[in-house]
């Protein structure tokens, strides 16, 4: 072997040992779920932060899981149809068609994925080219920004504005967080490819009104923009006067809306990690291409279980027993219990109209102990302190904002109340003790 052969060998192996992150992911390394999930476990904290239920899903869910595992059809243990198991897409079509006022084509208008995360990813990566803009409404579910950036897109952010009088109140409402219509209009331009709307919203609990959604819809039509409508909390709305409105059902919006759903949220079993996108065939194609080149097909057994769950609910859709109708009643008491306790502790909760999160202004509760600096926001510091020193896990709300707007939310932390009463009671006890110390 010559010395030149040796050097070329060294060069190649040098290149292979370059394990640095691909450029399109640089700057996207941090995740509140990774950091605070691990911290909560390490400190054995009472977890009222992350959005998962810590008690059993509806009883039929477990029964249908067992029934599916006992099914003699051995093909349930093999790959299934790439864009969604046949029985599941049929069930989704049967359940959702009446809510979308149209017959949803199970084979061409539904794409099943490994949760709402990849559904959103497929939509963003399926449509965005480098330099395209995506309008995000802050606070937004945190994965939207990195997904837009990794596609080479540019996030253009507009913040929900809290009505000034409500910031002073001891208790305010998520409906006090509104969009400035003119500002929103000014965000649209010839580079705008899509807008992401999340209703009911995570983290505020805001349920967008028909009027707000119509304004967004009109702008989408005027500027030929696609709407990704993240509706994973679609069944969790507390005030019957604030119905969940589906963007795709507004006039002329079926043609330009991709609606995202999550089995984890729908059946209170987040570990399932199954989700779907519903939209017209021409919009679905780019999403399918991303999916087939990344995931290809989702677990058959989980899809079969969810198909059976939907079939079960389909028979009682209009009855109060239907889980989609009873789930809000189940969470309402928990919401009110936590709101009351937060208020008594000196926090200012924003009462959510939907979803299962409460954001609360903790500034009076924590005093001057924590301050934002160049390295860190004060809500991050406060949340780390609560986990490490008090074994209580919550989520910092600045994690739902882009760097430029983070300061607007530094006084808020987010609580999840989809927890058993015992968990909520323990969390409340920790807060009460902390207050009196
Ligand atoms: N969108 C929102 C608004 C969420 O809160 C979540 C978390 N459940 C997701 C998407 C992701 O859902 P999944 O667990 O189905 O991926
Ligand atoms: N969507 C849930 C939340 O907002 C869970 C997020 C996660 O664990 N990635 O808490």
PDB file of C-alpha atoms in Angstrom, residues 234-425:
ATOM      1  CA  UNK A 234     -61.382  18.768  18.731  1.00  0.00           C
ATOM      2  CA  UNK A 235     -63.581  16.912  21.256  1.00  0.00           C
ATOM      3  CA  UNK A 236     -62.476  18.868  24.334  1.00  0.00           C
ATOM      4  CA  UNK A 237     -64.513  22.079  24.491  1.00  0.00           C
ATOM      5  CA  UNK A 238     -66.090  23.166  27.781  1.00  0.00           C
ATOM      6  CA  UNK A 239     -68.553  25.893  26.970  1.00  0.00           C
ATOM      7  CA  UNK A 240     -71.352  24.621  24.753  1.00  0.00           C
ATOM      8  CA  UNK A 241     -71.619  28.122  23.247  1.00  0.00           C
ATOM      9  CA  UNK A 242     -68.044  27.861  22.012  1.00  0.00           C
ATOM     10  CA  UNK A 243     -68.394  24.990  19.590  1.00  0.00           C
ATOM     11  CA  UNK A 244     -65.321  23.610  17.866  1.00  0.00           C
ATOM     12  CA  UNK A 245     -65.443  24.891  14.283  1.00  0.00           C
ATOM     13  CA  UNK A 246     -63.588  22.891  11.655  1.00  0.00           C
ATOM     14  CA  UNK A 247     -61.700  25.125   9.260  1.00  0.00           C
ATOM     15  CA  UNK A 248     -62.336  22.676   6.397  1.00  0.00           C
ATOM     16  CA  UNK A 249     -66.098  23.194   6.738  1.00  0.00           C
ATOM     17  CA  UNK A 250     -65.960  26.951   6.063  1.00  0.00           C
ATOM     18  CA  UNK A 251     -66.948  27.995   2.525  1.00  0.00           C
ATOM     19  CA  UNK A 252     -64.253  27.147  -0.072  1.00  0.00           C
ATOM     20  CA  UNK A 253     -61.868  25.862   2.621  1.00  0.00           C
ATOM     21  CA  UNK A 254     -62.109  22.111   1.964  1.00  0.00           C
ATOM     22  CA  UNK A 255     -59.930  22.668  -1.105  1.00  0.00           C
ATOM     23  CA  UNK A 256     -57.158  24.330   0.904  1.00  0.00           C
ATOM     24  CA  UNK A 257     -57.277  22.810   4.399  1.00  0.00           C
ATOM     25  CA  UNK A 258     -55.365  19.862   5.839  1.00  0.00           C
ATOM     26  CA  UNK A 259     -56.985  18.812   9.123  1.00  0.00           C
ATOM     27  CA  UNK A 260     -54.841  17.025  11.689  1.00  0.00           C
ATOM     28  CA  UNK A 261     -56.191  14.555  14.255  1.00  0.00           C
ATOM     29  CA  UNK A 262     -54.613  12.395  16.960  1.00  0.00           C
ATOM     30  CA  UNK A 263     -55.753   9.015  18.283  1.00  0.00           C
ATOM     31  CA  UNK A 264     -53.709   9.680  21.416  1.00  0.00           C
ATOM     32  CA  UNK A 265     -55.812  12.743  22.227  1.00  0.00           C
ATOM     33  CA  UNK A 266     -59.099  11.299  20.933  1.00  0.00           C
ATOM     34  CA  UNK A 267     -58.946   8.131  23.035  1.00  0.00           C
ATOM     35  CA  UNK A 268     -56.842   9.468  25.928  1.00  0.00           C
ATOM     36  CA  UNK A 269     -54.014   7.085  25.075  1.00  0.00           C
ATOM     37  CA  UNK A 270     -51.100   9.250  23.956  1.00  0.00           C
ATOM     38  CA  UNK A 271     -48.723   6.278  23.932  1.00  0.00           C
ATOM     39  CA  UNK A 272     -50.508   4.971  20.846  1.00  0.00           C
ATOM     40  CA  UNK A 273     -48.866   7.611  18.652  1.00  0.00           C
ATOM     41  CA  UNK A 274     -51.297   7.384  15.771  1.00  0.00           C
ATOM     42  CA  UNK A 275     -52.639  10.360  13.902  1.00  0.00           C
ATOM     43  CA  UNK A 276     -54.148  11.323  10.586  1.00  0.00           C
ATOM     44  CA  UNK A 277     -54.514  14.072   8.041  1.00  0.00           C
ATOM     45  CA  UNK A 278     -57.824  14.674   6.303  1.00  0.00           C
ATOM     46  CA  UNK A 279     -57.937  16.767   3.137  1.00  0.00           C
ATOM     47  CA  UNK A 280     -58.843  16.801  -0.511  1.00  0.00           C
ATOM     48  CA  UNK A 281     -56.949  14.446  -2.811  1.00  0.00           C
ATOM     49  CA  UNK A 282     -54.823  17.118  -4.501  1.00  0.00           C
ATOM     50  CA  UNK A 283     -53.552  18.322  -1.109  1.00  0.00           C
ATOM     51  CA  UNK A 284     -52.991  14.821   0.164  1.00  0.00           C
ATOM     52  CA  UNK A 285     -50.551  13.803  -2.554  1.00  0.00           C
ATOM     53  CA  UNK A 286     -47.514  15.833  -1.291  1.00  0.00           C
ATOM     54  CA  UNK A 287     -48.176  14.567   2.248  1.00  0.00           C
ATOM     55  CA  UNK A 288     -48.285  10.969   0.983  1.00  0.00           C
ATOM     56  CA  UNK A 289     -44.968  11.398  -0.824  1.00  0.00           C
ATOM     57  CA  UNK A 290     -43.231  12.577   2.358  1.00  0.00           C
ATOM     58  CA  UNK A 291     -44.852   9.762   4.345  1.00  0.00           C
ATOM     59  CA  UNK A 292     -43.959   6.983   1.889  1.00  0.00           C
ATOM     60  CA  UNK A 293     -40.335   8.088   1.843  1.00  0.00           C
ATOM     61  CA  UNK A 294     -40.038   8.285   5.590  1.00  0.00           C
ATOM     62  CA  UNK A 295     -42.422   6.043   7.508  1.00  0.00           C
ATOM     63  CA  UNK A 296     -44.149   4.115   4.711  1.00  0.00           C
ATOM     64  CA  UNK A 297     -46.671   2.359   6.984  1.00  0.00           C
ATOM     65  CA  UNK A 298     -47.762   2.560  10.630  1.00  0.00           C
ATOM     66  CA  UNK A 299     -48.197  -0.347  13.065  1.00  0.00           C
ATOM     67  CA  UNK A 300     -51.055  -2.594  11.929  1.00  0.00           C
ATOM     68  CA  UNK A 301     -52.238  -3.693  15.363  1.00  0.00           C
ATOM     69  CA  UNK A 302     -52.564  -0.116  16.677  1.00  0.00           C
ATOM     70  CA  UNK A 303     -54.476   0.917  13.564  1.00  0.00           C
ATOM     71  CA  UNK A 304     -56.812  -2.061  13.890  1.00  0.00           C
ATOM     72  CA  UNK A 305     -57.467  -1.178  17.568  1.00  0.00           C
ATOM     73  CA  UNK A 306     -58.275   2.429  16.718  1.00  0.00           C
ATOM     74  CA  UNK A 307     -60.518   1.309  13.863  1.00  0.00           C
ATOM     75  CA  UNK A 308     -62.478  -0.818  16.332  1.00  0.00           C
ATOM     76  CA  UNK A 309     -62.636   2.074  18.827  1.00  0.00           C
ATOM     77  CA  UNK A 310     -64.036   4.407  16.166  1.00  0.00           C
ATOM     78  CA  UNK A 311     -66.543   1.727  15.096  1.00  0.00           C
ATOM     79  CA  UNK A 312     -67.597   1.410  18.738  1.00  0.00           C
ATOM     80  CA  UNK A 313     -68.148   5.159  19.067  1.00  0.00           C
ATOM     81  CA  UNK A 314     -69.817   5.446  15.677  1.00  0.00           C
ATOM     82  CA  UNK A 315     -72.791   3.482  16.996  1.00  0.00           C
ATOM     83  CA  UNK A 316     -73.405   6.041  19.757  1.00  0.00           C
ATOM     84  CA  UNK A 317     -72.109   9.280  18.248  1.00  0.00           C
ATOM     85  CA  UNK A 318     -75.166  11.274  19.214  1.00  0.00           C
ATOM     86  CA  UNK A 319     -75.547   9.940  22.729  1.00  0.00           C
ATOM     87  CA  UNK A 320     -74.072  11.645  25.823  1.00  0.00           C
ATOM     88  CA  UNK A 321     -72.220   8.384  26.586  1.00  0.00           C
ATOM     89  CA  UNK A 322     -70.133   8.714  23.444  1.00  0.00           C
ATOM     90  CA  UNK A 323     -66.588   9.436  24.653  1.00  0.00           C
ATOM     91  CA  UNK A 324     -66.315  12.371  22.256  1.00  0.00           C
ATOM     92  CA  UNK A 325     -69.261  13.949  24.090  1.00  0.00           C
ATOM     93  CA  UNK A 326     -68.417  12.896  27.641  1.00  0.00           C
ATOM     94  CA  UNK A 327     -64.689  13.669  27.634  1.00  0.00           C
ATOM     95  CA  UNK A 328     -65.220  17.402  28.266  1.00  0.00           C
ATOM     96  CA  UNK A 329     -67.487  16.706  31.237  1.00  0.00           C
ATOM     97  CA  UNK A 330     -64.779  14.455  32.660  1.00  0.00           C
ATOM     98  CA  UNK A 331     -62.154  17.198  32.382  1.00  0.00           C
ATOM     99  CA  UNK A 332     -64.355  20.155  33.357  1.00  0.00           C
ATOM    100  CA  UNK A 333     -64.299  19.423  37.089  1.00  0.00           C
ATOM    101  CA  UNK A 334     -60.546  18.993  36.966  1.00  0.00           C
ATOM    102  CA  UNK A 335     -60.137  22.271  35.128  1.00  0.00           C
ATOM    103  CA  UNK A 336     -62.224  24.147  37.692  1.00  0.00           C
ATOM    104  CA  UNK A 337     -60.475  22.514  40.637  1.00  0.00           C
ATOM    105  CA  UNK A 338     -57.045  23.566  39.350  1.00  0.00           C
ATOM    106  CA  UNK A 339     -58.192  27.062  38.363  1.00  0.00           C
ATOM    107  CA  UNK A 340     -59.520  27.640  41.879  1.00  0.00           C
ATOM    108  CA  UNK A 341     -56.382  26.303  43.543  1.00  0.00           C
ATOM    109  CA  UNK A 342     -54.080  28.389  41.350  1.00  0.00           C
ATOM    110  CA  UNK A 343     -56.068  31.496  42.149  1.00  0.00           C
ATOM    111  CA  UNK A 344     -55.948  30.758  45.885  1.00  0.00           C
ATOM    112  CA  UNK A 345     -52.173  30.357  45.651  1.00  0.00           C
ATOM    113  CA  UNK A 346     -51.821  33.804  44.127  1.00  0.00           C
ATOM    114  CA  UNK A 347     -51.372  32.808  40.492  1.00  0.00           C
ATOM    115  CA  UNK A 348     -53.562  34.267  37.763  1.00  0.00           C
ATOM    116  CA  UNK A 349     -54.966  31.405  35.711  1.00  0.00           C
ATOM    117  CA  UNK A 350     -56.306  31.827  32.192  1.00  0.00           C
ATOM    118  CA  UNK A 351     -59.371  29.576  32.106  1.00  0.00           C
ATOM    119  CA  UNK A 352     -59.254  27.477  28.933  1.00  0.00           C
ATOM    120  CA  UNK A 353     -62.344  27.079  26.729  1.00  0.00           C
ATOM    121  CA  UNK A 354     -60.891  23.863  25.310  1.00  0.00           C
ATOM    122  CA  UNK A 355     -58.049  21.366  25.522  1.00  0.00           C
ATOM    123  CA  UNK A 356     -56.575  20.265  28.828  1.00  0.00           C
ATOM    124  CA  UNK A 357     -54.019  22.904  29.673  1.00  0.00           C
ATOM    125  CA  UNK A 358     -54.126  26.011  31.844  1.00  0.00           C
ATOM    126  CA  UNK A 359     -51.572  28.749  31.542  1.00  0.00           C
ATOM    127  CA  UNK A 360     -51.142  30.876  34.663  1.00  0.00           C
ATOM    128  CA  UNK A 361     -49.288  34.088  35.461  1.00  0.00           C
ATOM    129  CA  UNK A 362     -46.999  33.102  38.337  1.00  0.00           C
ATOM    130  CA  UNK A 363     -45.233  36.467  38.747  1.00  0.00           C
ATOM    131  CA  UNK A 364     -46.865  37.426  42.059  1.00  0.00           C
ATOM    132  CA  UNK A 365     -46.503  33.877  43.359  1.00  0.00           C
ATOM    133  CA  UNK A 366     -42.750  33.669  42.658  1.00  0.00           C
ATOM    134  CA  UNK A 367     -41.866  37.308  43.292  1.00  0.00           C
ATOM    135  CA  UNK A 368     -38.475  38.525  42.044  1.00  0.00           C
ATOM    136  CA  UNK A 369     -36.681  35.261  42.614  1.00  0.00           C
ATOM    137  CA  UNK A 370     -36.254  34.487  38.913  1.00  0.00           C
ATOM    138  CA  UNK A 371     -35.291  36.876  36.122  1.00  0.00           C
ATOM    139  CA  UNK A 372     -34.721  36.362  32.409  1.00  0.00           C
ATOM    140  CA  UNK A 373     -31.168  36.865  31.207  1.00  0.00           C
ATOM    141  CA  UNK A 374     -29.220  36.352  28.005  1.00  0.00           C
ATOM    142  CA  UNK A 375     -29.002  32.590  28.591  1.00  0.00           C
ATOM    143  CA  UNK A 376     -32.398  31.743  29.878  1.00  0.00           C
ATOM    144  CA  UNK A 377     -35.968  32.868  30.335  1.00  0.00           C
ATOM    145  CA  UNK A 378     -37.307  33.207  33.845  1.00  0.00           C
ATOM    146  CA  UNK A 379     -40.163  30.738  33.291  1.00  0.00           C
ATOM    147  CA  UNK A 380     -37.572  28.082  32.369  1.00  0.00           C
ATOM    148  CA  UNK A 381     -35.683  28.858  35.581  1.00  0.00           C
ATOM    149  CA  UNK A 382     -38.852  28.739  37.665  1.00  0.00           C
ATOM    150  CA  UNK A 383     -39.984  25.447  36.125  1.00  0.00           C
ATOM    151  CA  UNK A 384     -36.547  23.857  36.686  1.00  0.00           C
ATOM    152  CA  UNK A 385     -36.664  25.048  40.303  1.00  0.00           C
ATOM    153  CA  UNK A 386     -40.149  23.580  40.810  1.00  0.00           C
ATOM    154  CA  UNK A 387     -39.068  20.222  39.423  1.00  0.00           C
ATOM    155  CA  UNK A 388     -35.706  19.976  41.147  1.00  0.00           C
ATOM    156  CA  UNK A 389     -36.551  21.507  44.507  1.00  0.00           C
ATOM    157  CA  UNK A 390     -40.272  20.885  44.881  1.00  0.00           C
ATOM    158  CA  UNK A 391     -40.804  17.763  42.720  1.00  0.00           C
ATOM    159  CA  UNK A 392     -43.535  19.459  40.733  1.00  0.00           C
ATOM    160  CA  UNK A 393     -43.380  19.423  36.925  1.00  0.00           C
ATOM    161  CA  UNK A 394     -45.020  22.113  34.772  1.00  0.00           C
ATOM    162  CA  UNK A 395     -44.050  23.549  31.355  1.00  0.00           C
ATOM    163  CA  UNK A 396     -42.590  27.015  30.609  1.00  0.00           C
ATOM    164  CA  UNK A 397     -44.811  28.948  28.206  1.00  0.00           C
ATOM    165  CA  UNK A 398     -41.985  30.820  26.454  1.00  0.00           C
ATOM    166  CA  UNK A 399     -41.249  27.425  24.858  1.00  0.00           C
ATOM    167  CA  UNK A 400     -44.315  28.092  22.691  1.00  0.00           C
ATOM    168  CA  UNK A 401     -42.906  31.348  21.278  1.00  0.00           C
ATOM    169  CA  UNK A 402     -40.149  32.248  18.841  1.00  0.00           C
ATOM    170  CA  UNK A 403     -37.061  33.947  20.288  1.00  0.00           C
ATOM    171  CA  UNK A 404     -38.239  37.427  19.268  1.00  0.00           C
ATOM    172  CA  UNK A 405     -41.511  37.208  21.187  1.00  0.00           C
ATOM    173  CA  UNK A 406     -40.521  35.062  24.151  1.00  0.00           C
ATOM    174  CA  UNK A 407     -40.420  37.970  26.586  1.00  0.00           C
ATOM    175  CA  UNK A 408     -44.211  38.316  26.184  1.00  0.00           C
ATOM    176  CA  UNK A 409     -44.806  35.046  28.019  1.00  0.00           C
ATOM    177  CA  UNK A 410     -42.038  34.933  30.613  1.00  0.00           C
ATOM    178  CA  UNK A 411     -44.563  35.246  33.465  1.00  0.00           C
ATOM    179  CA  UNK A 412     -46.554  32.182  32.455  1.00  0.00           C
ATOM    180  CA  UNK A 413     -46.245  28.473  33.109  1.00  0.00           C
ATOM    181  CA  UNK A 414     -48.519  25.738  31.744  1.00  0.00           C
ATOM    182  CA  UNK A 415     -50.336  23.088  33.746  1.00  0.00           C
ATOM    183  CA  UNK A 416     -52.042  19.962  32.388  1.00  0.00           C
ATOM    184  CA  UNK A 417     -55.168  18.961  34.301  1.00  0.00           C
ATOM    185  CA  UNK A 418     -55.858  15.680  32.467  1.00  0.00           C
ATOM    186  CA  UNK A 419     -54.631  13.889  35.582  1.00  0.00           C
ATOM    187  CA  UNK A 420     -56.221  11.777  38.273  1.00  0.00           C
ATOM    188  CA  UNK A 421     -57.574  13.783  41.217  1.00  0.00           C
ATOM    189  CA  UNK A 422     -54.874  12.357  43.454  1.00  0.00           C
ATOM    190  CA  UNK A 423     -52.174  13.844  41.178  1.00  0.00           C
ATOM    191  CA  UNK A 424     -53.927  17.206  41.058  1.00  0.00           C
ATOM    192  CA  UNK A 425     -54.330  17.203  44.855  1.00  0.00           C
TER     193      UNK A 425
END
